[in-house]
């Protein structure tokens, strides 16, 4: 079973920040938080990952709480092309299989 | 394009036939994964290779399924005696020290 809990769906206006929450209260000390997204009929796309520090790349920012029991993925300026299912996954690193839940369906509207 | 590639992209077959899918990972990646995704669900892990060694297999991988990675480069996933329940998207991923990177998938429809 997935070790994360995410809202089923969210809406966001184009140009605004999209903040996607994830709870992972049973995360272990050696597990990372990974975020992937899947646009309809495509393979999942890696977005970002982190262990305990906040991370930022060209796609998004990842904010992890100090106790590591939850995190938030931030898309700073959402576009229509960001409409997708977003998956939050905890895993022990690049050798670990990924256990996907059902994710959050983000709808960006004009 | 240097991403993960999968062939074919779509496959329609009749129940009872055998099918084989191919995955070409990113060239410097030594780990390769297969996942299966049914409609409305997230991908589910099937099996994993490090170089040519198959290190883990899910219970989802029945004896009709076999995967190989003979030279530690491309991989094949074969399904024998297909059943309608095998209809799904079959995804391949390869990994670096950062993360797993997925291919576009092969969509299988068993009639």
PDB file of C-alpha atoms in Angstrom:
ATOM      1  CA  UNK A   1       0.000   0.000   0.000  1.00  0.00           C
ATOM      2  CA  UNK A   2       1.046   3.567  -0.642  1.00  0.00           C
ATOM      3  CA  UNK A   3       2.481   5.281   2.420  1.00  0.00           C
ATOM      4  CA  UNK A   4       1.125   8.693   1.431  1.00  0.00           C
ATOM      5  CA  UNK A   5      -2.221  10.478   1.556  1.00  0.00           C
ATOM      6  CA  UNK A   6      -3.163  13.127  -0.978  1.00  0.00           C
ATOM      7  CA  UNK A   7      -6.383  14.972  -1.808  1.00  0.00           C
ATOM      8  CA  UNK A   8      -8.222  13.408  -4.703  1.00  0.00           C
ATOM      9  CA  UNK A   9      -8.479  16.585  -6.742  1.00  0.00           C
ATOM     10  CA  UNK A  10      -7.611  20.293  -6.738  1.00  0.00           C
ATOM     11  CA  UNK A  11      -8.230  23.292  -8.976  1.00  0.00           C
ATOM     12  CA  UNK A  12      -5.911  26.189  -9.688  1.00  0.00           C
ATOM     13  CA  UNK A  13      -6.237  29.327 -11.802  1.00  0.00           C
ATOM     14  CA  UNK A  14      -3.688  29.767 -14.561  1.00  0.00           C
ATOM     15  CA  UNK A  15      -0.789  31.963 -13.441  1.00  0.00           C
ATOM     16  CA  UNK A  16      -1.389  31.320  -9.749  1.00  0.00           C
ATOM     17  CA  UNK A  17       0.686  29.076  -7.506  1.00  0.00           C
ATOM     18  CA  UNK A  18      -0.526  25.507  -7.118  1.00  0.00           C
ATOM     19  CA  UNK A  19       0.178  24.037  -3.679  1.00  0.00           C
ATOM     20  CA  UNK A  20      -0.264  20.272  -3.535  1.00  0.00           C
ATOM     21  CA  UNK A  21      -0.152  18.710  -0.047  1.00  0.00           C
ATOM     22  CA  UNK A  22       0.927  15.217   0.928  1.00  0.00           C
ATOM     23  CA  UNK A  23       0.880  13.409   4.258  1.00  0.00           C
ATOM     24  CA  UNK A  24       3.470  10.721   4.971  1.00  0.00           C
ATOM     25  CA  UNK A  25       3.308  10.323   8.726  1.00  0.00           C
ATOM     26  CA  UNK A  26       5.008   6.881   8.748  1.00  0.00           C
ATOM     27  CA  UNK A  27       8.033   7.924   6.693  1.00  0.00           C
ATOM     28  CA  UNK A  28      11.306   6.307   7.774  1.00  0.00           C
ATOM     29  CA  UNK A  29      14.553   8.161   8.331  1.00  0.00           C
ATOM     30  CA  UNK A  30      16.129   6.784   5.163  1.00  0.00           C
ATOM     31  CA  UNK A  31      13.137   7.434   2.890  1.00  0.00           C
ATOM     32  CA  UNK A  32      12.946  10.284   0.417  1.00  0.00           C
ATOM     33  CA  UNK A  33       9.839  12.124  -0.732  1.00  0.00           C
ATOM     34  CA  UNK A  34       9.429  11.949  -4.514  1.00  0.00           C
ATOM     35  CA  UNK A  35       6.935  13.776  -6.719  1.00  0.00           C
ATOM     36  CA  UNK A  36       5.912  12.610 -10.165  1.00  0.00           C
ATOM     37  CA  UNK A  37       3.140  13.749 -12.446  1.00  0.00           C
ATOM     38  CA  UNK A  38       1.290  11.993 -15.239  1.00  0.00           C
ATOM     39  CA  UNK A  39      -0.364  13.825 -18.051  1.00  0.00           C
ATOM     40  CA  UNK A  40      -3.161  11.884 -19.711  1.00  0.00           C
ATOM     41  CA  UNK A  41      -1.936   8.782 -21.604  1.00  0.00           C
ATOM     42  CA  UNK A  42       1.752   9.529 -20.995  1.00  0.00           C
ATOM     43  CA  UNK A  43       4.337   7.918 -18.715  1.00  0.00           C
ATOM     44  CA  UNK A  44       4.943   9.490 -15.292  1.00  0.00           C
ATOM     45  CA  UNK A  45       7.326  12.445 -15.297  1.00  0.00           C
ATOM     46  CA  UNK A  46       9.816  13.006 -12.474  1.00  0.00           C
ATOM     47  CA  UNK A  47       9.436  16.426 -10.861  1.00  0.00           C
ATOM     48  CA  UNK A  48      11.530  16.667  -7.717  1.00  0.00           C
ATOM     49  CA  UNK A  49      12.596  14.806  -4.590  1.00  0.00           C
ATOM     50  CA  UNK A  50      13.988  15.586  -1.147  1.00  0.00           C
ATOM     51  CA  UNK A  51      15.076  14.019   2.116  1.00  0.00           C
ATOM     52  CA  UNK A  52      14.597  16.724   4.739  1.00  0.00           C
ATOM     53  CA  UNK A  53      15.682  20.029   3.258  1.00  0.00           C
ATOM     54  CA  UNK A  54      13.482  22.102   0.998  1.00  0.00           C
ATOM     55  CA  UNK A  55      14.346  21.698  -2.655  1.00  0.00           C
ATOM     56  CA  UNK A  56      13.795  23.796  -5.772  1.00  0.00           C
ATOM     57  CA  UNK A  57      14.383  23.113  -9.436  1.00  0.00           C
ATOM     58  CA  UNK A  58      13.196  24.543 -12.729  1.00  0.00           C
ATOM     59  CA  UNK A  59       9.831  22.805 -12.422  1.00  0.00           C
ATOM     60  CA  UNK A  60       8.788  23.160  -8.797  1.00  0.00           C
ATOM     61  CA  UNK A  61       9.633  23.635  -5.132  1.00  0.00           C
ATOM     62  CA  UNK A  62       9.304  20.985  -2.444  1.00  0.00           C
ATOM     63  CA  UNK A  63       8.675  22.024   1.136  1.00  0.00           C
ATOM     64  CA  UNK A  64       9.121  19.264   3.752  1.00  0.00           C
ATOM     65  CA  UNK A  65       8.022  19.881   7.332  1.00  0.00           C
ATOM     66  CA  UNK A  66      10.621  19.639  10.063  1.00  0.00           C
ATOM     67  CA  UNK A  67       9.143  16.389  11.421  1.00  0.00           C
ATOM     68  CA  UNK A  68       9.028  15.068   7.801  1.00  0.00           C
ATOM     69  CA  UNK A  69       5.467  13.868   8.234  1.00  0.00           C
ATOM     70  CA  UNK A  70       4.121  16.008   5.424  1.00  0.00           C
ATOM     71  CA  UNK A  71       5.232  17.976   2.400  1.00  0.00           C
ATOM     72  CA  UNK A  72       3.927  20.418  -0.193  1.00  0.00           C
ATOM     73  CA  UNK A  73       4.755  20.587  -3.871  1.00  0.00           C
ATOM     74  CA  UNK A  74       4.572  24.135  -5.211  1.00  0.00           C
ATOM     75  CA  UNK A  75       4.172  24.980  -8.881  1.00  0.00           C
ATOM     76  CA  UNK A  76       4.842  28.741  -8.718  1.00  0.00           C
ATOM     77  CA  UNK A  77       2.973  29.842 -11.853  1.00  0.00           C
ATOM     78  CA  UNK A  78       0.620  27.113 -13.017  1.00  0.00           C
ATOM     79  CA  UNK A  79      -0.158  26.818 -16.720  1.00  0.00           C
ATOM     80  CA  UNK A  80      -2.796  24.803 -18.535  1.00  0.00           C
ATOM     81  CA  UNK A  81      -0.083  22.260 -19.403  1.00  0.00           C
ATOM     82  CA  UNK A  82       0.352  21.530 -15.694  1.00  0.00           C
ATOM     83  CA  UNK A  83      -3.053  19.811 -15.648  1.00  0.00           C
ATOM     84  CA  UNK A  84      -2.165  16.252 -14.621  1.00  0.00           C
ATOM     85  CA  UNK A  85      -2.295  13.667 -11.839  1.00  0.00           C
ATOM     86  CA  UNK A  86       0.404  14.395  -9.257  1.00  0.00           C
ATOM     87  CA  UNK A  87       1.826  11.522  -7.211  1.00  0.00           C
ATOM     88  CA  UNK A  88       3.649  11.879  -3.907  1.00  0.00           C
ATOM     89  CA  UNK A  89       5.756   8.790  -3.116  1.00  0.00           C
ATOM     90  CA  UNK A  90       8.123   7.846  -0.312  1.00  0.00           C
ATOM     91  CA  UNK A  91      10.964   5.529  -1.239  1.00  0.00           C
ATOM     92  CA  UNK A  92      14.435   4.641  -0.002  1.00  0.00           C
ATOM     93  CA  UNK A  93      16.235   6.089  -2.995  1.00  0.00           C
ATOM     94  CA  UNK A  94      16.854   5.362  -6.619  1.00  0.00           C
ATOM     95  CA  UNK A  95      17.074   1.591  -6.123  1.00  0.00           C
ATOM     96  CA  UNK A  96      13.682   1.272  -4.478  1.00  0.00           C
ATOM     97  CA  UNK A  97      10.513   0.402  -6.350  1.00  0.00           C
ATOM     98  CA  UNK A  98       7.988   3.217  -6.415  1.00  0.00           C
ATOM     99  CA  UNK A  99       4.620   2.540  -4.793  1.00  0.00           C
ATOM    100  CA  UNK A 100       2.057   4.855  -6.344  1.00  0.00           C
ATOM    101  CA  UNK A 101      -1.233   5.797  -4.734  1.00  0.00           C
ATOM    102  CA  UNK A 102      -4.064   7.378  -6.694  1.00  0.00           C
ATOM    103  CA  UNK A 103      -2.524  10.866  -6.590  1.00  0.00           C
ATOM    104  CA  UNK A 104      -4.081  14.327  -6.831  1.00  0.00           C
ATOM    105  CA  UNK A 105      -5.779  15.332 -10.055  1.00  0.00           C
ATOM    106  CA  UNK A 106      -4.832  18.987 -10.597  1.00  0.00           C
ATOM    107  CA  UNK A 107      -7.005  20.942 -12.994  1.00  0.00           C
ATOM    108  CA  UNK A 108      -5.606  24.313 -14.079  1.00  0.00           C
ATOM    109  CA  UNK A 109      -8.298  26.560 -15.511  1.00  0.00           C
ATOM    110  CA  UNK A 110      -7.985  29.743 -17.609  1.00  0.00           C
TER     111      UNK A 110
ATOM    112  CA  UNK B   1      15.967  12.012 -27.849  1.00  0.00           C
ATOM    113  CA  UNK B   2      17.914  10.285 -25.073  1.00  0.00           C
ATOM    114  CA  UNK B   3      14.956   9.310 -22.901  1.00  0.00           C
ATOM    115  CA  UNK B   4      13.486   5.868 -22.230  1.00  0.00           C
ATOM    116  CA  UNK B   5      11.826   4.391 -25.314  1.00  0.00           C
ATOM    117  CA  UNK B   6       9.249   1.615 -25.523  1.00  0.00           C
ATOM    118  CA  UNK B   7       7.962  -0.388 -28.455  1.00  0.00           C
ATOM    119  CA  UNK B   8       5.362  -0.907 -29.622  1.00  0.00           C
ATOM    120  CA  UNK B   9       3.319   1.997 -28.277  1.00  0.00           C
ATOM    121  CA  UNK B  10       0.060   0.135 -28.817  1.00  0.00           C
ATOM    122  CA  UNK B  11      -0.743  -3.554 -29.146  1.00  0.00           C
ATOM    123  CA  UNK B  12      -4.083  -5.246 -29.772  1.00  0.00           C
ATOM    124  CA  UNK B  13      -4.139  -9.022 -29.466  1.00  0.00           C
ATOM    125  CA  UNK B  14      -6.595 -11.835 -29.087  1.00  0.00           C
ATOM    126  CA  UNK B  15      -6.948 -13.753 -25.862  1.00  0.00           C
ATOM    127  CA  UNK B  16      -4.509 -16.652 -25.721  1.00  0.00           C
ATOM    128  CA  UNK B  17      -1.852 -15.057 -27.906  1.00  0.00           C
ATOM    129  CA  UNK B  18       1.664 -14.210 -26.713  1.00  0.00           C
ATOM    130  CA  UNK B  19       2.970 -10.639 -26.797  1.00  0.00           C
ATOM    131  CA  UNK B  20       6.422  -9.127 -26.240  1.00  0.00           C
ATOM    132  CA  UNK B  21       7.283  -5.547 -25.382  1.00  0.00           C
ATOM    133  CA  UNK B  22      10.665  -3.875 -25.571  1.00  0.00           C
ATOM    134  CA  UNK B  23      12.200  -1.157 -23.417  1.00  0.00           C
ATOM    135  CA  UNK B  24      15.383   0.783 -24.210  1.00  0.00           C
ATOM    136  CA  UNK B  25      16.585   2.639 -21.107  1.00  0.00           C
ATOM    137  CA  UNK B  26      18.666   5.782 -20.893  1.00  0.00           C
ATOM    138  CA  UNK B  27      22.110   4.568 -21.919  1.00  0.00           C
ATOM    139  CA  UNK B  28      24.079   5.123 -18.721  1.00  0.00           C
ATOM    140  CA  UNK B  29      21.381   3.775 -16.387  1.00  0.00           C
ATOM    141  CA  UNK B  30      22.050   0.311 -14.964  1.00  0.00           C
ATOM    142  CA  UNK B  31      18.682  -0.134 -13.220  1.00  0.00           C
ATOM    143  CA  UNK B  32      15.526  -0.897 -15.160  1.00  0.00           C
ATOM    144  CA  UNK B  33      11.963  -1.313 -13.865  1.00  0.00           C
ATOM    145  CA  UNK B  34       8.670  -2.552 -15.281  1.00  0.00           C
ATOM    146  CA  UNK B  35       5.304  -1.293 -14.000  1.00  0.00           C
ATOM    147  CA  UNK B  36       1.702  -1.914 -15.031  1.00  0.00           C
ATOM    148  CA  UNK B  37      -1.081   0.655 -14.914  1.00  0.00           C
ATOM    149  CA  UNK B  38      -4.798  -0.017 -15.266  1.00  0.00           C
ATOM    150  CA  UNK B  39      -7.411   2.656 -15.876  1.00  0.00           C
ATOM    151  CA  UNK B  40      -7.855   5.072 -12.994  1.00  0.00           C
ATOM    152  CA  UNK B  41      -5.061   3.583 -10.910  1.00  0.00           C
ATOM    153  CA  UNK B  42      -1.462   4.516 -10.289  1.00  0.00           C
ATOM    154  CA  UNK B  43       1.306   2.371 -11.762  1.00  0.00           C
ATOM    155  CA  UNK B  44       2.076  -0.914  -9.966  1.00  0.00           C
ATOM    156  CA  UNK B  45       5.574  -2.372  -9.706  1.00  0.00           C
ATOM    157  CA  UNK B  46       6.218  -5.624 -11.596  1.00  0.00           C
ATOM    158  CA  UNK B  47       9.959  -6.284 -11.619  1.00  0.00           C
ATOM    159  CA  UNK B  48      13.392  -4.689 -11.454  1.00  0.00           C
ATOM    160  CA  UNK B  49      16.834  -5.352 -12.998  1.00  0.00           C
ATOM    161  CA  UNK B  50      20.257  -4.182 -12.004  1.00  0.00           C
ATOM    162  CA  UNK B  51      22.352  -4.699 -15.117  1.00  0.00           C
ATOM    163  CA  UNK B  52      21.298  -8.144 -16.376  1.00  0.00           C
ATOM    164  CA  UNK B  53      20.251  -9.494 -12.976  1.00  0.00           C
ATOM    165  CA  UNK B  54      16.557  -9.601 -12.136  1.00  0.00           C
ATOM    166  CA  UNK B  55      16.576  -8.669  -8.463  1.00  0.00           C
ATOM    167  CA  UNK B  56      12.915  -8.422  -7.507  1.00  0.00           C
ATOM    168  CA  UNK B  57       9.591  -9.651  -8.837  1.00  0.00           C
ATOM    169  CA  UNK B  58       6.140  -8.637  -7.650  1.00  0.00           C
ATOM    170  CA  UNK B  59       3.463 -11.176  -6.845  1.00  0.00           C
ATOM    171  CA  UNK B  60       1.566  -9.514  -9.688  1.00  0.00           C
ATOM    172  CA  UNK B  61       4.038 -11.130 -12.079  1.00  0.00           C
ATOM    173  CA  UNK B  62       2.347 -14.477 -12.654  1.00  0.00           C
ATOM    174  CA  UNK B  63       4.101 -17.390 -14.342  1.00  0.00           C
ATOM    175  CA  UNK B  64       2.692 -16.201 -17.679  1.00  0.00           C
ATOM    176  CA  UNK B  65       4.924 -13.125 -17.444  1.00  0.00           C
ATOM    177  CA  UNK B  66       8.665 -13.185 -18.051  1.00  0.00           C
ATOM    178  CA  UNK B  67      11.145 -10.354 -18.285  1.00  0.00           C
ATOM    179  CA  UNK B  68      14.716 -10.384 -19.500  1.00  0.00           C
ATOM    180  CA  UNK B  69      17.582  -7.980 -19.833  1.00  0.00           C
ATOM    181  CA  UNK B  70      20.176 -10.174 -21.552  1.00  0.00           C
ATOM    182  CA  UNK B  71      23.097  -7.765 -21.913  1.00  0.00           C
ATOM    183  CA  UNK B  72      22.181  -5.257 -19.273  1.00  0.00           C
ATOM    184  CA  UNK B  73      20.910  -2.809 -21.860  1.00  0.00           C
ATOM    185  CA  UNK B  74      17.420  -3.190 -23.371  1.00  0.00           C
ATOM    186  CA  UNK B  75      14.762  -5.320 -21.704  1.00  0.00           C
ATOM    187  CA  UNK B  76      11.813  -7.370 -22.936  1.00  0.00           C
ATOM    188  CA  UNK B  77       8.581  -8.244 -21.159  1.00  0.00           C
ATOM    189  CA  UNK B  78       6.689 -11.237 -22.541  1.00  0.00           C
ATOM    190  CA  UNK B  79       3.150 -12.222 -21.644  1.00  0.00           C
ATOM    191  CA  UNK B  80       2.138 -15.739 -22.646  1.00  0.00           C
ATOM    192  CA  UNK B  81      -1.466 -16.857 -23.171  1.00  0.00           C
ATOM    193  CA  UNK B  82      -2.825 -13.355 -22.701  1.00  0.00           C
ATOM    194  CA  UNK B  83      -6.054 -12.823 -20.795  1.00  0.00           C
ATOM    195  CA  UNK B  84      -8.461  -9.896 -20.928  1.00  0.00           C
ATOM    196  CA  UNK B  85      -7.295  -8.893 -17.460  1.00  0.00           C
ATOM    197  CA  UNK B  86      -3.832  -8.232 -18.874  1.00  0.00           C
ATOM    198  CA  UNK B  87      -5.187  -5.180 -20.706  1.00  0.00           C
ATOM    199  CA  UNK B  88      -3.242  -2.271 -19.274  1.00  0.00           C
ATOM    200  CA  UNK B  89      -0.470   0.234 -19.901  1.00  0.00           C
ATOM    201  CA  UNK B  90       2.961  -1.351 -19.391  1.00  0.00           C
ATOM    202  CA  UNK B  91       5.557   1.186 -18.301  1.00  0.00           C
ATOM    203  CA  UNK B  92       9.316   0.910 -18.224  1.00  0.00           C
ATOM    204  CA  UNK B  93      11.614   3.138 -16.179  1.00  0.00           C
ATOM    205  CA  UNK B  94      15.361   3.418 -15.769  1.00  0.00           C
ATOM    206  CA  UNK B  95      17.176   5.075 -12.927  1.00  0.00           C
ATOM    207  CA  UNK B  96      20.223   7.116 -12.193  1.00  0.00           C
ATOM    208  CA  UNK B  97      21.425   8.309  -8.845  1.00  0.00           C
ATOM    209  CA  UNK B  98      18.619  10.889  -8.880  1.00  0.00           C
ATOM    210  CA  UNK B  99      15.372   9.240  -9.791  1.00  0.00           C
ATOM    211  CA  UNK B 100      13.495   6.842 -12.038  1.00  0.00           C
ATOM    212  CA  UNK B 101      12.654   8.126 -15.509  1.00  0.00           C
ATOM    213  CA  UNK B 102       9.715   6.599 -17.336  1.00  0.00           C
ATOM    214  CA  UNK B 103       9.089   5.776 -20.943  1.00  0.00           C
ATOM    215  CA  UNK B 104       5.829   6.529 -22.767  1.00  0.00           C
ATOM    216  CA  UNK B 105       4.427   3.058 -22.118  1.00  0.00           C
ATOM    217  CA  UNK B 106       2.937   0.286 -24.236  1.00  0.00           C
ATOM    218  CA  UNK B 107      -0.837   0.125 -24.166  1.00  0.00           C
ATOM    219  CA  UNK B 108      -2.080  -3.456 -24.453  1.00  0.00           C
ATOM    220  CA  UNK B 109      -5.646  -4.394 -25.323  1.00  0.00           C
ATOM    221  CA  UNK B 110      -6.606  -8.056 -25.149  1.00  0.00           C
ATOM    222  CA  UNK B 111      -9.822  -8.887 -26.993  1.00  0.00           C
TER     223      UNK B 111
END
